[in-house]
Amino acid sequence: MVTSLLGLAAVLALSLLRVPIAIAMGVVGVLGYAMETSMSASISMAARLITDASQDYSLTVVPLFVLMGLFVNKGGMADELYEAAYSFLGHLRGGLAMATIVACGGFSAISGSSLATAATMSRVAMPQMRRFGYNDTLSTGSIAAGGTLGILIPPSVILIIYGLLTETSIGKLFLAGIVPGMLGILLYLVAVRFAVWRDPSAGPAGERSTMRQRLHALRGVWAILLLFFIVIGGLYGALNFWPIHITFSPTEAAGVGATGAFLISLFRRQMSLRDMLSALSEAVTTTASLFAVLIGAWIFSNYVNMAGLPSQLQALVLNWGTSPFLVMAMIILIYVLLGCVFESMSMLLLTVPVFFPVVVALGFDPVWFGIVVVVVVEISLITPPVGLNVFVLKRVVQDVSIATIFRGVTPFWIVDLIRLAILLGIPAVTLFLPNSIH
Amino acid sequence: MSSFRNTVTAVLVTAVRLPKGLAMAALMLLMVMTFFDILLRSTVNAPIEATTELSRILLMFVVFAAMPEVTLRGTHVAVDLLAPVLDRVGFARIEGLILIGSAVLMVWPDQKILTLAMRSKSYDDMTEFLHIPTYLPALCVFAFMVMTTACFAIAGLWLLLTGYSFGFERREAKEW
Amino acid sequence: EAKYTLTISSWGPPTSGINVSMWPQITRLIEEATDGRITTDLKLNLAPPPAQFDMILDGAADLTWIFHGYNPGRFVSAQMIELPGYDADSATLSAAYWQVYQDHFAGLDEHRGVKLIGLMTHGPGQLASASRIEQLSDIADLKIRTGGGVAGEVVGLLGASRIQLPAPSSYEAIASKAADASMMTIEGRKSYNLVEVAPFMYEMPGGFYRGSFALLMNQEKFDALPADLQTALDTVFGLDTSRVAGTVWDEIDLEGRQATLDTPGNEIIVASPEDQAAFAKLAEGVKEKVFASLRDAGADPEAAYAEILSLIAK
Ligand code: NA
Ligand code: NA
């Protein structure tokens, strides 16, 4: 156990020296595995995992969902979504920030990534909020926080990776993310109300839209609704047009979603050939870096497994006779602390191999744990000093300081902790939906 | 000197763009094939039987053919927490050494990937429906991994000699 | 006196019969034969199933089990035991498999580089479907998940569309209607929870196919053991190990059948005598094809087949 914890420490140390995470985990994993077996055996194990990385058909879900998100971005669908949310909420105090939250939630339903959601919405919502005199704290805070919803509300690349790592049903994970995601939107709206209650000048009211304007704006979101309906409907058997019944698995949903986003963007004449190529280019480079880390994580988790860390941790917990809930609380605490420093995907890949077996052995539900982990990862995206959503935003609005954005996300960060407590205390919030449909 | 550097940059960038183009084409094909598989299955009850094995081959290109570019550009997932500190103490050149070290360490797995591919050839392994010998995609993985290894070495050497990340005029934070 | 621990690299769900029952039983055989000087340590999912052979060959672990069908083209002789129609439980058939392999297929050297310590076959593969299958000809309209090999061949000849996915993907494939049915062991109805999505089991006595597996050990690890331990191991490896492994499939097939009977809405439909006869004719064609490929590989399939039949007749 000592050696594998040293291994984990070595990976963390190497990562902090800016060694690519894939290399850090791969090297430590290979050396550690070699200590348990032999160097040639360990190299063979690593080589086999590299060669087999593309052999699992279900892994095609990763590049296809990434591609779907990029096509959606090119398609300009976020603008209409924001307009619609604005027409209903804009006249309230803090209304634009609330519209931003709702639009982020809606956009999350077709985007698998939080960074993409934050980047897209900052382009759309920031100019509007500036126009109406919102202070930078509230406007950037709402975008950075709203963006985190992208990985909880399905589809979600992080949930997919969790599902692939732990052999948990991706279909169930997606369903399980919906209610906590809605809860997130609700609590973020509360956070906005709180922010404008404390400082009314932070978010002055905008113009009230007429009913006609609202209906018109609603019509603009057809593309997003259609895409969401196709992907989620197809996943859960709702596309039943007798005699044709279209259903598909999460893997296939990614292909359908990407094709749908592609066709819609073409149809709306929003995407040039250049846009399409840049989406494809970004999708393959993102996939390559994701898989590099994934392979590194597999190698590292093989070492951890071989060294017997998960079973030793379990034995330790059982021998101490600690309550499972105390252990869970410890794990969450570790996640929140790691979340200050680590980027979302690395954090997930580093920790899941170590914690997941313990959590399952203690009798927790793997789907529930997946959602809890993703919520903690969401929190990490806006926790200083390394909050990726904050950094993404900073790049779009260069004249706002990082400190201002972090101050802006504080109320959202607090309601995130409340949401985490709710999910920990009442597992049914997460599990009701996946357990009622199979 | 600067024009020499530009030429080298241009040549290397082109060299990694070619396989990335393959990856992009494979991804587009993967998307279209998945879509038509579902369409044919839902409308005329005739799925494309070879979908899963073709998917695996296309996925291989998507995953590995863009790896050299990601490596050369230094856009692998990395933690940037200490970046300002590291830059101030001139860590960039040591980072170059780390990248070169990574390249050296990758030589062994690379060799083994080749061994495994040739072993699979000796066993006559093939795909179920199309009977494509499986050592062919495995050899492609080998080729892309060798390119990736070379890119680690080049990126590291560049950093070591110039103090800048490959292709950049000043030190830029890596992002992903 | 030195003690040795053999690392088992296993796969499949942690709760599967292989991991819960087969490895512990084989461990007991090993411990008893060596007076406890050798024991084992079970590790799950170190590598995907098709990679397990290489893991053992290169010493990344010491023991494993492999499904021959995951490496198409490599294990030609495995098709012999995959043929439908053997009237025997898995324990008997697995023991016969070991015997016949020694007599007829060892020379093909298909497991070269590793030590073959056992062979096994799972119980008769049956059709798990979402809709009720009344007769054999209904199968032609289905999209069926298969793992390939003889099972894939059979499904193709029955006129159905094949979707080639590993067994654990059955649930998702049927739930998402990508497939209408799965060619599975009866055991899989329980362990992969197919009773939920595929309530109907169309049963062909003797099965639509069987599955072929091997148990392997790293050769260097074996050679490095003291001579007396090697001898002790060799008394249990082979016939005993194969029979024990087969027994496990018999046990868990029973559990799968019981789960089917216990789950409301589930039904077992046994093929009519006419359909059985029709299938036997089709199976004859599959057999000819398998025999031909075995002859190409340099084996004597007729003699091997006759030996299996005589061994299971006892
Ligand atoms: Na999402
Ligand atoms: Na953070």
PDB file of N, CA, C and O and ligand atoms in Angstrom, chain A residues 339-342 380-381 383-384 386-387, ligand 2:
ATOM      1  N   GLY A 339      -9.702  19.146  -6.418  1.00  0.00           N
ATOM      2  CA  GLY A 339     -10.379  19.974  -7.418  1.00  0.00           C
ATOM      3  C   GLY A 339      -9.837  21.388  -7.468  1.00  0.00           C
ATOM      4  O   GLY A 339      -9.971  22.079  -8.474  1.00  0.00           O
ATOM      5  N   CYS A 340      -9.229  21.845  -6.369  1.00  0.00           N
ATOM      6  CA  CYS A 340      -8.623  23.178  -6.415  1.00  0.00           C
ATOM      7  C   CYS A 340      -7.517  23.187  -7.461  1.00  0.00           C
ATOM      8  O   CYS A 340      -7.349  24.135  -8.204  1.00  0.00           O
ATOM      9  N   VAL A 341      -6.757  22.104  -7.509  1.00  0.00           N
ATOM     10  CA  VAL A 341      -5.526  22.095  -8.290  1.00  0.00           C
ATOM     11  C   VAL A 341      -5.692  21.442  -9.652  1.00  0.00           C
ATOM     12  O   VAL A 341      -5.102  21.852 -10.631  1.00  0.00           O
ATOM     13  N   PHE A 342      -6.534  20.398  -9.708  1.00  0.00           N
ATOM     14  CA  PHE A 342      -6.528  19.585 -10.914  1.00  0.00           C
ATOM     15  C   PHE A 342      -7.626  19.936 -11.897  1.00  0.00           C
ATOM     16  O   PHE A 342      -8.697  20.402 -11.529  1.00  0.00           O
ATOM     17  N   SER A 380     -14.912  21.794  -9.182  1.00  0.00           N
ATOM     18  CA  SER A 380     -13.487  22.049  -9.400  1.00  0.00           C
ATOM     19  C   SER A 380     -13.258  23.007 -10.566  1.00  0.00           C
ATOM     20  O   SER A 380     -12.254  23.703 -10.616  1.00  0.00           O
ATOM     21  N   LEU A 381     -14.196  23.041 -11.505  1.00  0.00           N
ATOM     22  CA  LEU A 381     -14.019  23.891 -12.677  1.00  0.00           C
ATOM     23  C   LEU A 381     -14.070  25.373 -12.320  1.00  0.00           C
ATOM     24  O   LEU A 381     -13.628  26.218 -13.094  1.00  0.00           O
ATOM     25  N   THR A 383     -13.287  26.387  -8.942  1.00  0.00           N
ATOM     26  CA  THR A 383     -12.582  26.588  -7.677  1.00  0.00           C
ATOM     27  C   THR A 383     -11.184  27.120  -7.949  1.00  0.00           C
ATOM     28  O   THR A 383     -10.456  26.539  -8.752  1.00  0.00           O
ATOM     29  N   PRO A 384     -10.782  28.221  -7.300  1.00  0.00           N
ATOM     30  CA  PRO A 384      -9.404  28.687  -7.468  1.00  0.00           C
ATOM     31  C   PRO A 384      -8.423  27.727  -6.798  1.00  0.00           C
ATOM     32  O   PRO A 384      -8.847  26.989  -5.910  1.00  0.00           O
ATOM     33  N   VAL A 386      -6.960  26.807  -9.841  1.00  0.00           N
ATOM     34  CA  VAL A 386      -7.097  26.329 -11.217  1.00  0.00           C
ATOM     35  C   VAL A 386      -8.558  26.036 -11.496  1.00  0.00           C
ATOM     36  O   VAL A 386      -9.072  24.998 -11.100  1.00  0.00           O
ATOM     37  N   GLY A 387      -9.245  26.957 -12.130  1.00  0.00           N
ATOM     38  CA  GLY A 387     -10.640  26.723 -12.506  1.00  0.00           C
ATOM     39  C   GLY A 387     -10.753  26.923 -14.003  1.00  0.00           C
ATOM     40  O   GLY A 387     -10.714  28.032 -14.509  1.00  0.00           O
TER      41      GLY A 387
HETATM   42 NA    NA D   2     -10.183  23.991  -9.581  1.00  0.00          NA
END
